[in-house]
C-alpha atoms as a printed R data frame, in Angstrom:
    type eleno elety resid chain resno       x       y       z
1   ATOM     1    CA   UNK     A     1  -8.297 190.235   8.908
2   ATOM     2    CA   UNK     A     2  -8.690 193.877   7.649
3   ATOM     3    CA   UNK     A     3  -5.901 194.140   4.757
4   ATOM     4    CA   UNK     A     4  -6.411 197.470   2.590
5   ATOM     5    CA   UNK     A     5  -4.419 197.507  -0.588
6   ATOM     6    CA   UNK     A     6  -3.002 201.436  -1.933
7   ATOM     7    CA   UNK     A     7  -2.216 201.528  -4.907
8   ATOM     8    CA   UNK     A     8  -2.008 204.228  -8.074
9   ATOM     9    CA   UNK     A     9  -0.180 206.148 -10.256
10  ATOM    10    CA   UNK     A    10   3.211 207.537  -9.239
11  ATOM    11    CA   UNK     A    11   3.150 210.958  -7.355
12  ATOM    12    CA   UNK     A    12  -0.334 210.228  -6.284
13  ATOM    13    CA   UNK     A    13   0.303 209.986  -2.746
14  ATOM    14    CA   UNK     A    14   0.687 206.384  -1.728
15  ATOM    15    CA   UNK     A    15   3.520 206.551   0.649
16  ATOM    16    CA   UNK     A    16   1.448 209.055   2.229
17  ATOM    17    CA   UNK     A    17  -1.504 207.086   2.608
18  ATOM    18    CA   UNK     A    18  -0.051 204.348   3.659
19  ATOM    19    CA   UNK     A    19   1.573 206.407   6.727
20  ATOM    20    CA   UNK     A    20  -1.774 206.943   7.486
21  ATOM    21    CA   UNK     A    21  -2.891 204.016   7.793
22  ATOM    22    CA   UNK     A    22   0.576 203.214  10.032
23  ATOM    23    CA   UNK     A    23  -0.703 205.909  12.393
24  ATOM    24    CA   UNK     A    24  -4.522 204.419  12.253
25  ATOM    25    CA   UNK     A    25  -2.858 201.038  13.366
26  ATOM    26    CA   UNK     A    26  -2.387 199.047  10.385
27  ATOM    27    CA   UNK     A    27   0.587 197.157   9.912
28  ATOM    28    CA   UNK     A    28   2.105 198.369   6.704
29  ATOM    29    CA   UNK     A    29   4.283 197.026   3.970
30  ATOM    30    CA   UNK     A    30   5.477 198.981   0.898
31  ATOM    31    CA   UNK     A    31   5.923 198.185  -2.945
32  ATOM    32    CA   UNK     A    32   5.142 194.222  -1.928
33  ATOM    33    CA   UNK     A    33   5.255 192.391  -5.240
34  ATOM    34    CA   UNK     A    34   1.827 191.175  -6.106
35  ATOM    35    CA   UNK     A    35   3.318 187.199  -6.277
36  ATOM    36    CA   UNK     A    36   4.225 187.862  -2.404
37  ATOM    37    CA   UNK     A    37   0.468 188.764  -0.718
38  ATOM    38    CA   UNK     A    38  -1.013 185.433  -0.020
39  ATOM    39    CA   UNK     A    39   2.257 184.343   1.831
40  ATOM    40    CA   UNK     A    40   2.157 187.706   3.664
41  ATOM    41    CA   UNK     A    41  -1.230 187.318   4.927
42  ATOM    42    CA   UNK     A    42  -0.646 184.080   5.919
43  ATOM    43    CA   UNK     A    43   2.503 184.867   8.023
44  ATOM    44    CA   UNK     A    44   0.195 188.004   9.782
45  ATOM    45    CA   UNK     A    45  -2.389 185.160  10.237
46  ATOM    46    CA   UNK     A    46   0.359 183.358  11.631
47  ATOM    47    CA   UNK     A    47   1.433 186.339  13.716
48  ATOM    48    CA   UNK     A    48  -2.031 186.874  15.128
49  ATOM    49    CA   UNK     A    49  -2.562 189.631  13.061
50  ATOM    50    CA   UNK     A    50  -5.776 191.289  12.836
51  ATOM    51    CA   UNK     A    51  -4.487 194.293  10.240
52  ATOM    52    CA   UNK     A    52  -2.658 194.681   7.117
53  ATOM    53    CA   UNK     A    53  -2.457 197.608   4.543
54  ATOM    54    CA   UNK     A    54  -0.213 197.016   1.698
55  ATOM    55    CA   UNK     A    55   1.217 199.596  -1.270
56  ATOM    56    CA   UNK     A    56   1.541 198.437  -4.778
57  ATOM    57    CA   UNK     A    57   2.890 200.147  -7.729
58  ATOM    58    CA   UNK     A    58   3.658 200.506 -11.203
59  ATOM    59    CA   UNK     A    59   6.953 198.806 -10.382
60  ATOM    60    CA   UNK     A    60   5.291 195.213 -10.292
61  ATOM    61    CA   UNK     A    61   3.390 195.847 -13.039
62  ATOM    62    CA   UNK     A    62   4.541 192.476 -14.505
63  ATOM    63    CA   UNK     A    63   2.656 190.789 -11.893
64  ATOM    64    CA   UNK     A    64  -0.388 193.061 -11.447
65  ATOM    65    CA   UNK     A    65  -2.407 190.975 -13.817
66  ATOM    66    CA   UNK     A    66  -3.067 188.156 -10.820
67  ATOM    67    CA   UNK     A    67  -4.070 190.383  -8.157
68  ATOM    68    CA   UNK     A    68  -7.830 190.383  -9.133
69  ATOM    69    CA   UNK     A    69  -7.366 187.100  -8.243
70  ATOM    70    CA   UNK     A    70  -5.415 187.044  -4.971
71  ATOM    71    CA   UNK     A    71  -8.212 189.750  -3.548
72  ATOM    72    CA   UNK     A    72 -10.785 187.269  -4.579
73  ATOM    73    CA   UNK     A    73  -9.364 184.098  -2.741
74  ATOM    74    CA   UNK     A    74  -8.818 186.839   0.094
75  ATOM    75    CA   UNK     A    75 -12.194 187.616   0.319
76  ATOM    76    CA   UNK     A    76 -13.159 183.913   0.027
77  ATOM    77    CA   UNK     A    77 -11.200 183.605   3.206
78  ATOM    78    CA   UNK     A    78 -13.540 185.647   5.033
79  ATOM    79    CA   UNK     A    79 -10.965 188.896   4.686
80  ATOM    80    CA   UNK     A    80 -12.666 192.129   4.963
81  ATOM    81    CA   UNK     A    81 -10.147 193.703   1.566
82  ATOM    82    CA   UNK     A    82 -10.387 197.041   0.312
83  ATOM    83    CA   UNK     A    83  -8.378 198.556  -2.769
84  ATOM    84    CA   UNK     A    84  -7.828 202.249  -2.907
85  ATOM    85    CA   UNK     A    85  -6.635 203.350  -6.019
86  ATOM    86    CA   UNK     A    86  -4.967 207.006  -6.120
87  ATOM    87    CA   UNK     A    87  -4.752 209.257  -8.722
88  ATOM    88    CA   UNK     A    88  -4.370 213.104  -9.751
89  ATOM    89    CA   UNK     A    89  -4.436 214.942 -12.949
90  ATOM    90    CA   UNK     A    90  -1.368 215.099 -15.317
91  ATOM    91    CA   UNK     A    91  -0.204 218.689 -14.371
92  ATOM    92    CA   UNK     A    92  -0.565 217.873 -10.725
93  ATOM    93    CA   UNK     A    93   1.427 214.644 -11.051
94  ATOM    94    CA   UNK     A    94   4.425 216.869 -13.055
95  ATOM    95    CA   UNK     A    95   4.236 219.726 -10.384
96  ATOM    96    CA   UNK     A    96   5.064 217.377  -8.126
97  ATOM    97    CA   UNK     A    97   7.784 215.616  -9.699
98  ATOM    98    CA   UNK     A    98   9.049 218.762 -10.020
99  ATOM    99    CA   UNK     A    99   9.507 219.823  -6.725
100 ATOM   100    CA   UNK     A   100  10.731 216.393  -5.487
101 ATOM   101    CA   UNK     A   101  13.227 216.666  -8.230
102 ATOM   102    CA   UNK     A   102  12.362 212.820  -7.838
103 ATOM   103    CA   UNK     A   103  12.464 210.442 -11.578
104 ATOM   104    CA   UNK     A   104   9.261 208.670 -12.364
105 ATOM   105    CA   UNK     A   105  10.435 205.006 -12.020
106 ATOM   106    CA   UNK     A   106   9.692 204.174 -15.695
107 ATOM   107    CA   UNK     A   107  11.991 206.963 -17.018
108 ATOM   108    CA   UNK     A   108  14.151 204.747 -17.581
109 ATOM   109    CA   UNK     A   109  12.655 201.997 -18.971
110 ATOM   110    CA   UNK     A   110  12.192 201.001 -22.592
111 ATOM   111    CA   UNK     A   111   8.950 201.452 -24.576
112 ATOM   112    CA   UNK     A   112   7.253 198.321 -24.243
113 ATOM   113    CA   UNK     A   113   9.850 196.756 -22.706
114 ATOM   114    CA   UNK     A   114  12.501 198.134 -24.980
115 ATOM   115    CA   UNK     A   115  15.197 198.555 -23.394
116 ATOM   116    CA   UNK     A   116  17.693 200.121 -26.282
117 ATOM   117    CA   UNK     A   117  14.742 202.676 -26.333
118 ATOM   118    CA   UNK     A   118  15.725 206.389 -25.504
119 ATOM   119    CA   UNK     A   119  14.649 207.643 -21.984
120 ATOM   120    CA   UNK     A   120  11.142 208.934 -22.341
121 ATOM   121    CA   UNK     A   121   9.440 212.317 -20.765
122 ATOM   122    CA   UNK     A   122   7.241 212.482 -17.866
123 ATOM   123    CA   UNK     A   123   4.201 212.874 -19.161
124 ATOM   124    CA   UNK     A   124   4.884 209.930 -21.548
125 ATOM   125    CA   UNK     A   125   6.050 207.766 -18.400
126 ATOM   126    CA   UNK     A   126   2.319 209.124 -16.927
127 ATOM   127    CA   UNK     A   127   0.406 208.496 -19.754
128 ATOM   128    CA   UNK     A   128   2.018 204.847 -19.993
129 ATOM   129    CA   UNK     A   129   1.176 203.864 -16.362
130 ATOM   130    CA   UNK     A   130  -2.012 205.211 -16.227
131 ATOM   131    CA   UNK     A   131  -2.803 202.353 -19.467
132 ATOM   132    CA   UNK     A   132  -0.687 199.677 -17.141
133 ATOM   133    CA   UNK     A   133  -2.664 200.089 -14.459
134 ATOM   134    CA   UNK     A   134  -6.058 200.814 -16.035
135 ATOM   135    CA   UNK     A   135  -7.465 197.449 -15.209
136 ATOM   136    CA   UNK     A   136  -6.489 197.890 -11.272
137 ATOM   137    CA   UNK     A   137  -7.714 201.015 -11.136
138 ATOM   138    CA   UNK     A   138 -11.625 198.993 -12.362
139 ATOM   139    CA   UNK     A   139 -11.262 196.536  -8.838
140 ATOM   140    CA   UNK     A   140 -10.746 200.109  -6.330
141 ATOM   141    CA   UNK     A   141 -12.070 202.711  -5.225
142 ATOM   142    CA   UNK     A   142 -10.624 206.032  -6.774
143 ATOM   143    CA   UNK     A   143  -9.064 208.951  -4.830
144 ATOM   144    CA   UNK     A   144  -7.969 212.257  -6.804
145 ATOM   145    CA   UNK     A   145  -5.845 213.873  -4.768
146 ATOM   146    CA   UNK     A   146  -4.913 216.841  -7.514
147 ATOM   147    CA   UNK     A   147  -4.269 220.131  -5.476
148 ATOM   148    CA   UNK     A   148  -4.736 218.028  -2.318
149 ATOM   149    CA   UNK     A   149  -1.843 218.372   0.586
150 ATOM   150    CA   UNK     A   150  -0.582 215.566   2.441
151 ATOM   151    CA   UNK     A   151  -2.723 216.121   5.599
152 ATOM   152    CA   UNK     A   152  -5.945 216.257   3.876
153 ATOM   153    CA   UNK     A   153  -5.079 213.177   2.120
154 ATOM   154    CA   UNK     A   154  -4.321 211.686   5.605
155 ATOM   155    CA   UNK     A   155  -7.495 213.113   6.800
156 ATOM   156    CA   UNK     A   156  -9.496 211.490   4.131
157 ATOM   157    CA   UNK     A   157  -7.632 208.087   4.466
158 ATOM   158    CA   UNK     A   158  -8.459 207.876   7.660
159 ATOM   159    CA   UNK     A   159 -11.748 208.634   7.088
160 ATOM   160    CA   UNK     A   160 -12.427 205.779   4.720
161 ATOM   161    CA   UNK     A   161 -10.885 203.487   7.350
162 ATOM   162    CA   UNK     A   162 -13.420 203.800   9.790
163 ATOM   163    CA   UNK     A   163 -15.800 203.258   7.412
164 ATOM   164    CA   UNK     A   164 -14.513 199.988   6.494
165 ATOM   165    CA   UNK     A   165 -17.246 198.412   8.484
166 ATOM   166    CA   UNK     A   166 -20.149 200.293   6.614
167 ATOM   167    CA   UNK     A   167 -21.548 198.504   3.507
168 ATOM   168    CA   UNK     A   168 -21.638 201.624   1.406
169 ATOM   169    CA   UNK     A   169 -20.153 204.587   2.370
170 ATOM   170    CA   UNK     A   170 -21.594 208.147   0.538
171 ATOM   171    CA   UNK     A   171 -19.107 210.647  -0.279
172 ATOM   172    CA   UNK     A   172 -20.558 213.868  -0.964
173 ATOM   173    CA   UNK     A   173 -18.279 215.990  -2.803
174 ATOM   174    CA   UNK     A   174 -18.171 219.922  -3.855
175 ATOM   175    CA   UNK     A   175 -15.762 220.873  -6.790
176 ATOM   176    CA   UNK     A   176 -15.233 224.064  -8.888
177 ATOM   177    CA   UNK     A   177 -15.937 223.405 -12.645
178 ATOM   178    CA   UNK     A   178 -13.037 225.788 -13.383
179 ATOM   179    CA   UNK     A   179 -10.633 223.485 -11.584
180 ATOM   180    CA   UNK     A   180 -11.901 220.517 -13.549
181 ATOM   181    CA   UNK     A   181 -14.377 217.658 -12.655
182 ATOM   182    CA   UNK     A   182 -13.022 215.248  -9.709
183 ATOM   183    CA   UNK     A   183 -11.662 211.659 -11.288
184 ATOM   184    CA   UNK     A   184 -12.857 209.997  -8.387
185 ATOM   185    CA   UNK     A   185 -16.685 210.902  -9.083
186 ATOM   186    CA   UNK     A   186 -19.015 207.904  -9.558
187 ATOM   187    CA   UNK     A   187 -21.987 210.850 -10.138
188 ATOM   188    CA   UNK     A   188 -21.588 214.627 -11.089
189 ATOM   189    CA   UNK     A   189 -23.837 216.966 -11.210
190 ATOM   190    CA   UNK     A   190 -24.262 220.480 -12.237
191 ATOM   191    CA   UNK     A   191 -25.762 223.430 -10.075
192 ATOM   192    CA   UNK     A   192 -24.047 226.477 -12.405
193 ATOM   193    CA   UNK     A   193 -27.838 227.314 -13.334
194 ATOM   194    CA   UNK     A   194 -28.585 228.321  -9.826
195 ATOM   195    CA   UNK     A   195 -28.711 231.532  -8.810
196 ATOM   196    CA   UNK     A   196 -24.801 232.720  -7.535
197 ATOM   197    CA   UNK     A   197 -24.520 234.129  -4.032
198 ATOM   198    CA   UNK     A   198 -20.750 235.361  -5.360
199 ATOM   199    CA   UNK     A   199 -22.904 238.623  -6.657
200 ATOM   200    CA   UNK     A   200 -24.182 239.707  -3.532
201 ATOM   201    CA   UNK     A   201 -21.328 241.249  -2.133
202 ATOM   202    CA   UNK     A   202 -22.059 240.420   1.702
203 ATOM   203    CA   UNK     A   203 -22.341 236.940   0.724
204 ATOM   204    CA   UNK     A   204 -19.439 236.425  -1.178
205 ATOM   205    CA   UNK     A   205 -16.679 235.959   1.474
206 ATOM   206    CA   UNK     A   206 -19.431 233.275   3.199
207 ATOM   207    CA   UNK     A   207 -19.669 229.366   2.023
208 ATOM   208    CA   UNK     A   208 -22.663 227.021   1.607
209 ATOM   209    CA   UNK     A   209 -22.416 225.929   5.100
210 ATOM   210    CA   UNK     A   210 -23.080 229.704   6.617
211 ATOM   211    CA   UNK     A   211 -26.767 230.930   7.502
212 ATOM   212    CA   UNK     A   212 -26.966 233.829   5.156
213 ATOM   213    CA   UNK     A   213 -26.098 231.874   2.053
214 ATOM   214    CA   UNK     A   214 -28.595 228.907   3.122
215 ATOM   215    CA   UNK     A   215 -31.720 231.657   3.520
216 ATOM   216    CA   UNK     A   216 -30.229 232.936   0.122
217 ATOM   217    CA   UNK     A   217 -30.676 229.523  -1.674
218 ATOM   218    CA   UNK     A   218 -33.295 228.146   0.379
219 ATOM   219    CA   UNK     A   219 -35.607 231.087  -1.325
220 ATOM   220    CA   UNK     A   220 -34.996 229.744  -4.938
221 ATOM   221    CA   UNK     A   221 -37.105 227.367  -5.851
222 ATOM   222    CA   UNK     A   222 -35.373 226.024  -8.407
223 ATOM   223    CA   UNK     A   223 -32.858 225.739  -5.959
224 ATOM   224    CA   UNK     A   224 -35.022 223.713  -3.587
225 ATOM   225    CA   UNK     A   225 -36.409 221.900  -7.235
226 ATOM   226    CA   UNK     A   226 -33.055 220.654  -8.381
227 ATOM   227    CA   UNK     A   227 -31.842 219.181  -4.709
228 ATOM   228    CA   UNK     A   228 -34.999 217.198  -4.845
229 ATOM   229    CA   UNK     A   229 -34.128 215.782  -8.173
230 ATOM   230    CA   UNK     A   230 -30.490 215.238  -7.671
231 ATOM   231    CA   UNK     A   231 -31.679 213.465  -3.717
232 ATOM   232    CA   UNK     A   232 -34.206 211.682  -5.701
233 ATOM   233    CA   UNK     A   233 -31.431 210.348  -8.310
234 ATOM   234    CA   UNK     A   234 -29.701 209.082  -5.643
235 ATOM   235    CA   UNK     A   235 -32.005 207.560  -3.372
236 ATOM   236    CA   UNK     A   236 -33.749 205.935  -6.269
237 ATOM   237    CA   UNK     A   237 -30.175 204.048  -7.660
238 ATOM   238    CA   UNK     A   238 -28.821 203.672  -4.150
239 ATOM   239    CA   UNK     A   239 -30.232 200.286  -4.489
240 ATOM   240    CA   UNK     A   240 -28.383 199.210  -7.341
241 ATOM   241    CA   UNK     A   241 -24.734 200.554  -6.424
242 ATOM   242    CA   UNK     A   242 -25.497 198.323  -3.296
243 ATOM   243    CA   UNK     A   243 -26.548 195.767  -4.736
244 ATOM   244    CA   UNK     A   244 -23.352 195.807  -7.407
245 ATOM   245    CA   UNK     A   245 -21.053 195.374  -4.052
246 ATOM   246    CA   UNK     A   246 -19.766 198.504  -4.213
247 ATOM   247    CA   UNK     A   247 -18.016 199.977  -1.044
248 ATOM   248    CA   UNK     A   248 -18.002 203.219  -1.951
249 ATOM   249    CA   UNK     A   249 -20.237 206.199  -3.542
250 ATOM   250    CA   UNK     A   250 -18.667 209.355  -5.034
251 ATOM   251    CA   UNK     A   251 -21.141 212.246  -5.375
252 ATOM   252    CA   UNK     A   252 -19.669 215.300  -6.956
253 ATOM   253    CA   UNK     A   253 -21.882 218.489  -7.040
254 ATOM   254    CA   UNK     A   254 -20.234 221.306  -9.003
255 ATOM   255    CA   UNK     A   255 -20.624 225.085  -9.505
256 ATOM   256    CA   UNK     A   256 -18.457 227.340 -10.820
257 ATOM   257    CA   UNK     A   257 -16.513 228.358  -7.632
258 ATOM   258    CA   UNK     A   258 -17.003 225.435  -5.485
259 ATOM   259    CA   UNK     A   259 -17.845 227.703  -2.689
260 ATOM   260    CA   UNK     A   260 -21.527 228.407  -2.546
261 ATOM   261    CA   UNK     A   261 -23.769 226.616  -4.047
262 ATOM   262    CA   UNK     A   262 -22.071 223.266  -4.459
263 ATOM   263    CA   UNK     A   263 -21.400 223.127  -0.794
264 ATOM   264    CA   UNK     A   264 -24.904 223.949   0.181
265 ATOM   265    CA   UNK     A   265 -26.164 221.093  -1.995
266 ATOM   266    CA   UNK     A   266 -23.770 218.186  -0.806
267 ATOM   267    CA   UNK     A   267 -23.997 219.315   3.313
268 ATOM   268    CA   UNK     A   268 -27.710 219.306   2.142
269 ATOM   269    CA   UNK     A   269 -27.429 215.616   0.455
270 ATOM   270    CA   UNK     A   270 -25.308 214.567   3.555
271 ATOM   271    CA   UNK     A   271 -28.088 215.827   6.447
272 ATOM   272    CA   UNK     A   272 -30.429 213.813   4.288
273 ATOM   273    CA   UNK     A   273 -28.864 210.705   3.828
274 ATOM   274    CA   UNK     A   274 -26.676 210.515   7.171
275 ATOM   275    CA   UNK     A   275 -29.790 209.289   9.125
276 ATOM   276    CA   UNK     A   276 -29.710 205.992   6.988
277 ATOM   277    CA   UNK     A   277 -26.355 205.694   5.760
278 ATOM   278    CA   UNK     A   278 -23.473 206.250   6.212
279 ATOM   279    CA   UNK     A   279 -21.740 209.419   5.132
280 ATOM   280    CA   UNK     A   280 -18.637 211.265   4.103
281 ATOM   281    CA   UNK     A   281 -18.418 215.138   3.015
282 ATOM   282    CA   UNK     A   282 -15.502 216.565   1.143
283 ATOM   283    CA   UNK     A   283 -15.360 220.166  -0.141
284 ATOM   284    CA   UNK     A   284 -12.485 219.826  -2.314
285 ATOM   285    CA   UNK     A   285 -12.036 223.540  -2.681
286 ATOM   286    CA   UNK     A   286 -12.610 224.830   0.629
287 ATOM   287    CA   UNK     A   287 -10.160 221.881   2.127
């Protein structure tokens, strides 16, 4: 069976996610307590099911601590398991409790369990489930959906679905240095010292993935120089994250915009690679 576990840090997106995943087929169940999987995959089993996607949160976090465990007897099963773990910066997460006017469900919970504590802030409830959680987020593979809406996330989930059957998949992401450095990157690195197509004026409205722009970086070679290196990188340690079971690849190239020359590099990266592997592209500020 295909199960694919969501989990994360509250405000994150899960529910989202996992409504993706309903639409893509899967049949879902949300906030199952960790003690409950292996008697739900046995009933799907049971039900001829061939699907399962699963969300589980801070709110079992009691139980957590065996769920390395239950994935591994999954997988001993002969269960194709994936664990996506979402995430987004602090001021994302806050923004967003803010406009669902929603309470982060341990707001009202004690401090270490103390439950004659007083009520603490959000950013203290965020700070203390990110350190619950810190050992789940290790097993999965790490979405940061700061600044991403809810049908780009869907668009993404989906995405990594259908390459469930892939060994490795590549992401190749582009990211503006000014908005911060994507959590979910396995690999960054930095094209600021490139020349910037943002100062010629007819190229600024244009992206990496428009003619003019390509001719304009396709002329520097230290442009062409530091794609070879940063291809070489990863075709040299491709390899190894392979061989380390990994199902996933996170690439982040970043400039200072995210609109030129990171994008040229990573739809550069992904022509490259695509032939052999296979391949995901994300332009996190364009999207």
């Amino acid at each position: 069976m295909r199960i694919i576990l969501i989990t994360g840090i509250s405000g994150s997106g899960k529910s989202v996610g996992l409504k993706a995943l309903e639409d893509a087929g899967y049949f879902c169940v949300d906030n199952l307590p960790p003690t409950l999987l292996r008697a739900l995959v046995t009933a799907r089993l049971d039900e001829q099911g061939t699907t399962l996607a699963v969300s589980m949160d801070v709110r079992s976090a009691s139980s957590l601590i065996g769920l390395p465990a239950d994935l591994a007897w999954l997988r001993s099963q002969g269960h194709d398991v994936k664990v996506l773990f979402l995430t987004a910066k602090t001021d994302s997460l806050i923004a967003r409790f803010s406009e669902t006017r929603r309470s982060h469900p341990l707001s009202h919970r004690g401090f270490a369990g103390d439950s004659n504590a007083e009520p603490r802030t959000l950013t203290e409830c965020i700070h203390e489930e990110r350190e619950m959680l810190a050992g789940i987020e290790e097993i999965g593979h790490v979405i940061d959906t700061s600044g991403m809406r809810a049908n780009k996330l869907r668009a993404w989930i989906k995405g990594l679905v259908e390459s469930d059957h892939s060994p490795l998949t590549i992401l190749f992401e582009s990211f503006a240095f000014k908005f911060g450095v994507p959590l979910d990157a396995d690999l960054v690195f930095d094209v600021r010292t490139l020349p910037n197509p943002h100062y010629d004026e007819a190229l600024r409205p244009l992206t990496g993935r428009d003619a003019p722009v390509q001719d304009f970086l396709q002329a520097q070679p230290d442009a062409m120089a530091l794609l070879a290196d940063i291809r070489g990188f990863v075709e040299k340690w491709l390899p190894s994250f392979k061989n380390d079971n990994r199902g996933y690849l996170t690439v982040a190239i970043g400039c200072t915009g995210g609109q030129h020359r990171s994008v040229y590099i990573v739809e550069q990266l992904a022509q490259y690679f695509r032939p052999t592997e296979h391949v995901l592209v994300r332009h996190r500020e364009l999207d």
